[in-house]
Amino acid sequence: MWLYLVALLGLWNLLRLFRERKVVSHLQDKHVFITGCDSGFGNLLARQLDRRGMRVLAACLTENGAEELRRKTSDRLETVTLDVTKTESIVAATQWVKERVGNRGLWGLVNNAGISTPSGPNEWLTKKDFATVLDVNLLGMIEVTLSMLPLVRKARGRVVNVSSIVGRVSFFGGGYCISKHGVEAFSDSLRRELSYFGVKVAVIEPGFFKTDITSSDKLSSNIKMVWDQASSEVKEIYGENFLASYLSMLKSLDQKCSEDLSLVTDCMEHALTSCHPRTRYSAGWDAKLFYLPMSYLPTFLADAMVYWTSIKPDKAL
């Protein structure tokens, strides 16, 4: 009996592999709009798709980022400046995209723009700190998607939303984990609604990679800032030892994060170019072998793992 099960499992995997290897035709005629192309995943994906011959429309927050990207790519790639927290910027970018795609519509929308700070223990933060992250990572992504949807529907294309493994398991306070849980929920509802129109929605869930979002210098500076704004009571409860240990942990992130960003952008590319993209992509071995399995554990076990591996406040019970 076990032999039959193994054979069936092997056959299923072969069929799945064959199905996923089927590539969409006429890729050179398809436009893809990517947010957050100044650096990191968005920048690499823009260059990767440009090399493949696709028509990349890259949105950067700064003109300097756009100019640097244009220097590294072909004349096919075009850039636009976009601040996903400003409605007028999104409207202008949508009109810019519409002028370029015409009646063909927009094949791919990649919502990649994101920030990770302010973050830290929830008690150290203010409502404004949460709102700053949510405005970019969740509300901005939603507004960009809603604005671009008519163009994507016209092409019967793809929406690719960049979440994170912390969209499954929350490891720290602040708006980042909340925003990524929101990305997961929005993507699920969007996928089900758009399936009637032939539009596919995929979620990318990277583990820890070396980008601006995980920069130890930026994260350390952020922790010092939110510590300074915390109340005297909170500072007394957590203590200077907690702060020092937290900063030391952040310093070690650079060594723990993978530098191979292509593990993520290859997932994005597959979601855009495969005839049968996956619903979710776990990018990175840490995501596949640790964080994803952890997300399926009973809550009390996941809580215990976080509890025993995390830094304790000075006045913890």
Short mmCIF file of C-alpha atoms in Angstrom, two decimals:
data_model
loop_
_atom_site.label_atom_id
_atom_site.label_comp_id
_atom_site.label_asym_id
_atom_site.label_seq_id
_atom_site.Cartn_x
_atom_site.Cartn_y
_atom_site.Cartn_z
CA MET A 1 0.00 0.00 0.00
CA TRP A 2 2.82 2.40 0.92
CA LEU A 3 4.42 1.74 -2.47
CA TYR A 4 1.22 2.82 -4.22
CA LEU A 5 1.05 6.01 -2.14
CA VAL A 6 4.68 6.88 -2.93
CA ALA A 7 4.05 6.21 -6.63
CA LEU A 8 0.93 8.40 -6.63
CA LEU A 9 2.78 11.19 -4.82
CA GLY A 10 5.65 10.99 -7.31
CA LEU A 11 3.25 11.07 -10.26
CA TRP A 12 1.39 14.04 -8.79
CA ASN A 13 4.65 15.97 -8.36
CA LEU A 14 5.70 15.20 -11.93
CA LEU A 15 2.36 16.41 -13.29
CA ARG A 16 2.58 19.54 -11.15
CA LEU A 17 6.12 20.25 -12.35
CA PHE A 18 5.09 19.80 -15.99
CA ARG A 19 2.05 22.04 -15.50
CA GLU A 20 4.05 24.82 -13.82
CA ARG A 21 6.70 24.83 -16.55
CA LYS A 22 4.21 25.93 -19.21
CA VAL A 23 5.05 29.55 -20.06
CA VAL A 24 2.70 32.27 -21.28
CA SER A 25 3.19 33.11 -24.96
CA HIS A 26 4.22 36.49 -26.43
CA LEU A 27 5.89 37.72 -23.26
CA GLN A 28 7.71 40.43 -25.21
CA ASP A 29 4.35 42.15 -25.81
CA LYS A 30 3.26 42.16 -22.18
CA HIS A 31 3.59 45.12 -19.80
CA VAL A 32 4.37 44.69 -16.11
CA PHE A 33 4.07 47.52 -13.58
CA ILE A 34 6.26 47.14 -10.46
CA THR A 35 6.23 49.38 -7.38
CA GLY A 36 9.23 49.98 -5.13
CA CYS A 37 11.95 49.69 -7.78
CA ASP A 38 14.53 51.97 -6.15
CA SER A 39 16.28 48.98 -4.56
CA GLY A 40 15.80 45.43 -3.30
CA PHE A 41 13.36 42.96 -4.83
CA GLY A 42 11.64 45.50 -7.07
CA ASN A 43 14.88 46.75 -8.58
CA LEU A 44 16.17 43.23 -9.28
CA LEU A 45 12.83 42.06 -10.70
CA ALA A 46 12.68 45.04 -13.07
CA ARG A 47 16.14 44.20 -14.42
CA GLN A 48 15.33 40.47 -14.56
CA LEU A 49 12.11 40.93 -16.57
CA ASP A 50 13.81 43.49 -18.82
CA ARG A 51 16.49 40.91 -19.70
CA ARG A 52 13.70 38.48 -20.55
CA GLY A 53 12.32 40.96 -23.06
CA MET A 54 9.17 42.03 -21.23
CA ARG A 55 7.97 45.63 -21.21
CA VAL A 56 8.71 46.81 -17.68
CA LEU A 57 7.05 49.89 -16.19
CA ALA A 58 9.05 50.55 -13.03
CA ALA A 59 7.76 52.85 -10.29
CA CYS A 60 10.38 54.43 -8.03
CA LEU A 61 9.92 56.66 -5.02
CA THR A 62 12.80 58.93 -6.07
CA GLU A 63 14.04 60.26 -9.39
CA ASN A 64 17.58 59.21 -8.43
CA GLY A 65 16.41 55.62 -8.05
CA ALA A 66 14.66 55.78 -11.41
CA GLU A 67 17.69 57.24 -13.15
CA GLU A 68 20.02 54.60 -11.73
CA LEU A 69 17.65 51.80 -12.82
CA ARG A 70 17.43 53.18 -16.36
CA ARG A 71 21.23 53.14 -16.62
CA LYS A 72 21.26 49.39 -15.89
CA THR A 73 18.48 48.37 -18.27
CA SER A 74 17.43 48.50 -21.92
CA ASP A 75 15.44 51.23 -23.64
CA ARG A 76 12.31 49.08 -23.28
CA LEU A 77 12.13 49.76 -19.54
CA GLU A 78 10.36 52.96 -18.54
CA THR A 79 10.19 54.58 -15.11
CA VAL A 80 7.78 56.78 -13.20
CA THR A 81 7.97 58.30 -9.73
CA LEU A 82 5.29 57.04 -7.35
CA ASP A 83 4.45 57.63 -3.70
CA VAL A 84 1.90 54.94 -2.81
CA THR A 85 0.67 56.98 0.17
CA LYS A 86 -0.57 59.83 -2.05
CA THR A 87 -3.76 59.43 -4.09
CA GLU A 88 -2.75 62.06 -6.64
CA SER A 89 0.52 60.23 -7.28
CA ILE A 90 -1.32 56.93 -7.82
CA VAL A 91 -3.83 58.56 -10.18
CA ALA A 92 -1.02 60.13 -12.23
CA ALA A 93 0.90 56.82 -12.39
CA THR A 94 -2.24 54.96 -13.48
CA GLN A 95 -2.82 57.42 -16.32
CA TRP A 96 0.84 57.09 -17.30
CA VAL A 97 0.48 53.28 -17.44
CA LYS A 98 -2.79 53.53 -19.39
CA GLU A 99 -1.11 55.63 -22.08
CA ARG A 100 1.57 52.96 -22.52
CA VAL A 101 -0.48 49.77 -22.46
CA GLY A 102 -3.37 51.04 -24.58
CA ASN A 103 -6.05 48.50 -25.48
CA ARG A 104 -3.80 45.57 -24.55
CA GLY A 105 -4.22 46.28 -20.87
CA LEU A 106 -1.72 45.63 -18.10
CA TRP A 107 -0.52 42.03 -17.90
CA GLY A 108 1.19 42.23 -14.53
CA LEU A 109 0.90 44.38 -11.40
CA VAL A 110 3.56 43.71 -8.77
CA ASN A 111 2.89 45.41 -5.43
CA ASN A 112 6.36 45.39 -3.95
CA ALA A 113 6.80 48.81 -2.28
CA GLY A 114 7.15 48.55 1.49
CA ILE A 115 8.80 49.80 4.67
CA SER A 116 9.53 48.09 7.98
CA THR A 117 9.83 50.95 10.45
CA PRO A 118 8.74 52.27 12.89
CA SER A 119 8.66 48.89 14.64
CA GLY A 120 9.49 47.44 18.04
CA PRO A 121 7.60 46.31 21.14
CA ASN A 122 4.01 47.54 20.78
CA GLU A 123 4.08 49.49 24.07
CA TRP A 124 6.93 51.63 22.78
CA LEU A 125 4.93 52.82 19.77
CA THR A 126 2.21 55.33 19.01
CA LYS A 127 -0.81 55.12 16.72
CA LYS A 128 1.08 57.28 14.23
CA ASP A 129 3.92 54.73 14.15
CA PHE A 130 1.48 51.99 13.16
CA ALA A 131 -0.24 54.22 10.61
CA THR A 132 3.07 55.13 8.92
CA VAL A 133 3.76 51.49 8.02
CA LEU A 134 0.16 50.57 7.20
CA ASP A 135 -0.17 53.53 4.83
CA VAL A 136 2.64 52.16 2.65
CA ASN A 137 2.46 48.39 3.02
CA LEU A 138 -1.30 47.86 3.09
CA LEU A 139 -3.45 50.90 2.30
CA GLY A 140 -1.08 52.12 -0.41
CA MET A 141 -0.97 48.66 -1.95
CA ILE A 142 -4.77 48.44 -1.90
CA GLU A 143 -5.20 51.84 -3.55
CA VAL A 144 -2.65 51.05 -6.27
CA THR A 145 -4.42 47.74 -6.94
CA LEU A 146 -7.88 49.28 -7.12
CA SER A 147 -6.61 51.99 -9.45
CA MET A 148 -4.88 49.53 -11.81
CA LEU A 149 -7.51 46.76 -11.75
CA PRO A 150 -9.44 47.84 -14.87
CA LEU A 151 -6.19 47.65 -16.87
CA VAL A 152 -5.28 44.23 -15.42
CA ARG A 153 -8.78 42.89 -16.06
CA LYS A 154 -8.61 44.01 -19.67
CA ALA A 155 -5.45 41.91 -20.17
CA ARG A 156 -6.78 39.02 -18.03
CA GLY A 157 -3.43 39.38 -16.30
CA ARG A 158 -1.80 38.88 -12.93
CA VAL A 159 -1.59 40.65 -9.57
CA VAL A 160 1.46 39.72 -7.50
CA ASN A 161 1.48 40.98 -3.91
CA VAL A 162 4.62 40.85 -1.78
CA SER A 163 3.80 39.71 1.74
CA SER A 164 6.27 38.08 4.15
CA ILE A 165 6.57 35.06 6.35
CA VAL A 166 5.56 37.41 9.19
CA GLY A 167 2.23 37.64 7.37
CA ARG A 168 1.72 34.15 8.77
CA VAL A 169 3.52 34.36 12.14
CA SER A 170 3.96 37.67 14.02
CA PHE A 171 7.39 37.86 15.65
CA PHE A 172 7.54 41.54 16.66
CA GLY A 173 5.35 44.53 17.30
CA GLY A 174 4.50 47.50 15.12
CA GLY A 175 2.69 47.82 11.83
CA TYR A 176 4.86 45.55 9.68
CA CYS A 177 3.45 42.16 10.71
CA ILE A 178 -0.07 43.62 10.81
CA SER A 179 0.33 45.03 7.30
CA LYS A 180 1.54 41.70 5.91
CA HIS A 181 -1.36 39.82 7.51
CA GLY A 182 -3.55 42.40 5.76
CA VAL A 183 -1.80 41.73 2.43
CA GLU A 184 -2.60 38.03 2.83
CA ALA A 185 -6.29 38.69 3.57
CA PHE A 186 -6.70 41.26 0.78
CA SER A 187 -5.00 38.93 -1.71
CA ASP A 188 -7.29 36.03 -0.77
CA SER A 189 -10.47 38.06 -1.27
CA LEU A 190 -9.11 39.62 -4.47
CA ARG A 191 -8.11 36.24 -5.92
CA ARG A 192 -11.59 34.82 -5.39
CA GLU A 193 -13.34 37.87 -6.84
CA LEU A 194 -11.11 38.18 -9.90
CA SER A 195 -11.17 34.48 -10.78
CA TYR A 196 -14.44 35.15 -12.63
CA PHE A 197 -12.55 37.46 -15.02
CA GLY A 198 -9.54 35.23 -15.70
CA VAL A 199 -7.22 37.31 -13.49
CA LYS A 200 -4.82 35.40 -11.22
CA VAL A 201 -3.52 36.68 -7.88
CA ALA A 202 -0.34 35.37 -6.25
CA VAL A 203 1.27 36.11 -2.89
CA ILE A 204 5.06 36.09 -2.35
CA GLU A 205 6.11 35.22 1.22
CA PRO A 206 9.87 35.77 1.58
CA GLY A 207 11.88 34.77 4.61
CA PHE A 208 14.67 37.07 5.77
CA PHE A 209 16.71 38.66 2.97
CA LYS A 210 19.32 41.39 2.99
CA THR A 211 17.50 44.51 1.75
CA ASP A 212 16.92 48.05 3.01
CA ILE A 213 13.97 46.71 5.02
CA THR A 214 16.26 44.45 7.06
CA SER A 215 19.22 46.87 7.28
CA SER A 216 20.60 46.53 10.83
CA ASP A 217 21.69 50.17 10.88
CA LYS A 218 18.21 51.42 9.99
CA LEU A 219 16.49 49.04 12.39
CA SER A 220 18.87 49.96 15.23
CA SER A 221 18.32 53.66 14.64
CA ASN A 222 14.55 53.03 14.66
CA ILE A 223 14.69 51.14 17.98
CA LYS A 224 16.66 53.94 19.63
CA MET A 225 14.08 56.44 18.36
CA VAL A 226 11.03 54.55 19.64
CA TRP A 227 12.81 53.85 22.95
CA ASP A 228 13.38 57.56 23.43
CA GLN A 229 9.67 58.28 22.86
CA ALA A 230 8.50 55.54 25.26
CA SER A 231 7.10 56.50 28.66
CA SER A 232 9.21 56.35 31.81
CA GLU A 233 7.06 53.47 33.09
CA VAL A 234 7.70 51.41 29.94
CA LYS A 235 11.44 52.14 30.13
CA GLU A 236 11.52 50.97 33.74
CA ILE A 237 9.65 47.74 32.96
CA TYR A 238 11.77 46.80 29.94
CA GLY A 239 15.08 48.19 31.18
CA GLU A 240 18.37 49.15 29.59
CA ASN A 241 19.51 45.50 29.44
CA PHE A 242 16.55 44.67 27.18
CA LEU A 243 17.41 47.59 24.91
CA ALA A 244 21.06 46.52 24.70
CA SER A 245 20.14 42.91 23.93
CA TYR A 246 17.59 44.03 21.31
CA LEU A 247 20.21 46.19 19.57
CA SER A 248 22.70 43.32 19.66
CA MET A 249 20.12 41.01 18.07
CA LEU A 250 19.50 43.53 15.30
CA LYS A 251 23.22 43.82 14.61
CA SER A 252 23.34 40.08 13.89
CA LEU A 253 20.61 40.33 11.23
CA ASP A 254 23.09 41.16 8.47
CA GLN A 255 24.74 37.76 8.91
CA LYS A 256 21.43 35.86 9.18
CA CYS A 257 19.72 37.35 6.11
CA SER A 258 20.20 35.71 2.72
CA GLU A 259 21.92 37.86 0.08
CA ASP A 260 20.47 35.91 -2.86
CA LEU A 261 17.47 38.10 -3.73
CA SER A 262 16.88 36.07 -6.89
CA LEU A 263 15.21 33.41 -4.73
CA VAL A 264 12.40 35.93 -4.32
CA THR A 265 12.41 37.50 -7.79
CA ASP A 266 12.37 34.06 -9.44
CA CYS A 267 9.10 33.40 -7.60
CA MET A 268 7.74 36.73 -8.81
CA GLU A 269 8.82 35.97 -12.37
CA HIS A 270 7.14 32.56 -12.26
CA ALA A 271 3.92 34.12 -10.98
CA LEU A 272 3.97 36.51 -13.95
CA THR A 273 5.07 34.16 -16.73
CA SER A 274 3.72 30.70 -15.89
CA CYS A 275 0.44 29.57 -17.43
CA HIS A 276 -0.40 28.06 -14.04
CA PRO A 277 1.09 30.22 -11.27
CA ARG A 278 0.87 29.16 -7.65
CA THR A 279 -1.36 30.92 -5.15
CA ARG A 280 1.51 31.37 -2.69
CA TYR A 281 5.29 31.24 -2.98
CA SER A 282 7.56 30.69 0.03
CA ALA A 283 10.92 32.22 -0.89
CA GLY A 284 14.07 31.18 0.97
CA TRP A 285 15.02 28.05 2.85
CA ASP A 286 14.22 29.63 6.22
CA ALA A 287 10.68 30.28 5.01
CA LYS A 288 10.23 26.77 3.60
CA LEU A 289 11.83 24.75 6.40
CA PHE A 290 11.12 26.78 9.54
CA TYR A 291 8.65 29.68 9.35
CA LEU A 292 6.07 28.06 7.07
CA PRO A 293 5.90 24.82 9.12
CA MET A 294 5.78 26.94 12.28
CA SER A 295 2.70 28.75 10.96
CA TYR A 296 0.84 25.42 10.93
CA LEU A 297 1.67 24.53 14.53
CA PRO A 298 -0.96 24.84 17.27
CA THR A 299 -0.86 28.38 18.64
CA PHE A 300 0.41 27.35 22.07
CA LEU A 301 3.43 25.64 20.50
CA ALA A 302 4.24 28.62 18.27
CA ASP A 303 3.86 30.93 21.28
CA ALA A 304 6.19 28.74 23.32
CA MET A 305 8.85 28.80 20.59
CA VAL A 306 8.71 32.59 20.40
CA TYR A 307 8.69 32.93 24.18
CA TRP A 308 11.77 30.79 24.78
CA THR A 309 13.82 32.32 21.97
CA SER A 310 12.93 36.00 22.46
CA ILE A 311 14.56 38.67 24.64
CA LYS A 312 12.85 39.08 28.04
CA PRO A 313 12.07 42.44 29.66
CA ASP A 314 14.05 43.18 32.82
CA LYS A 315 10.92 42.96 34.97
CA ALA A 316 9.32 39.96 33.28
CA LEU A 317 7.52 37.48 35.55
#
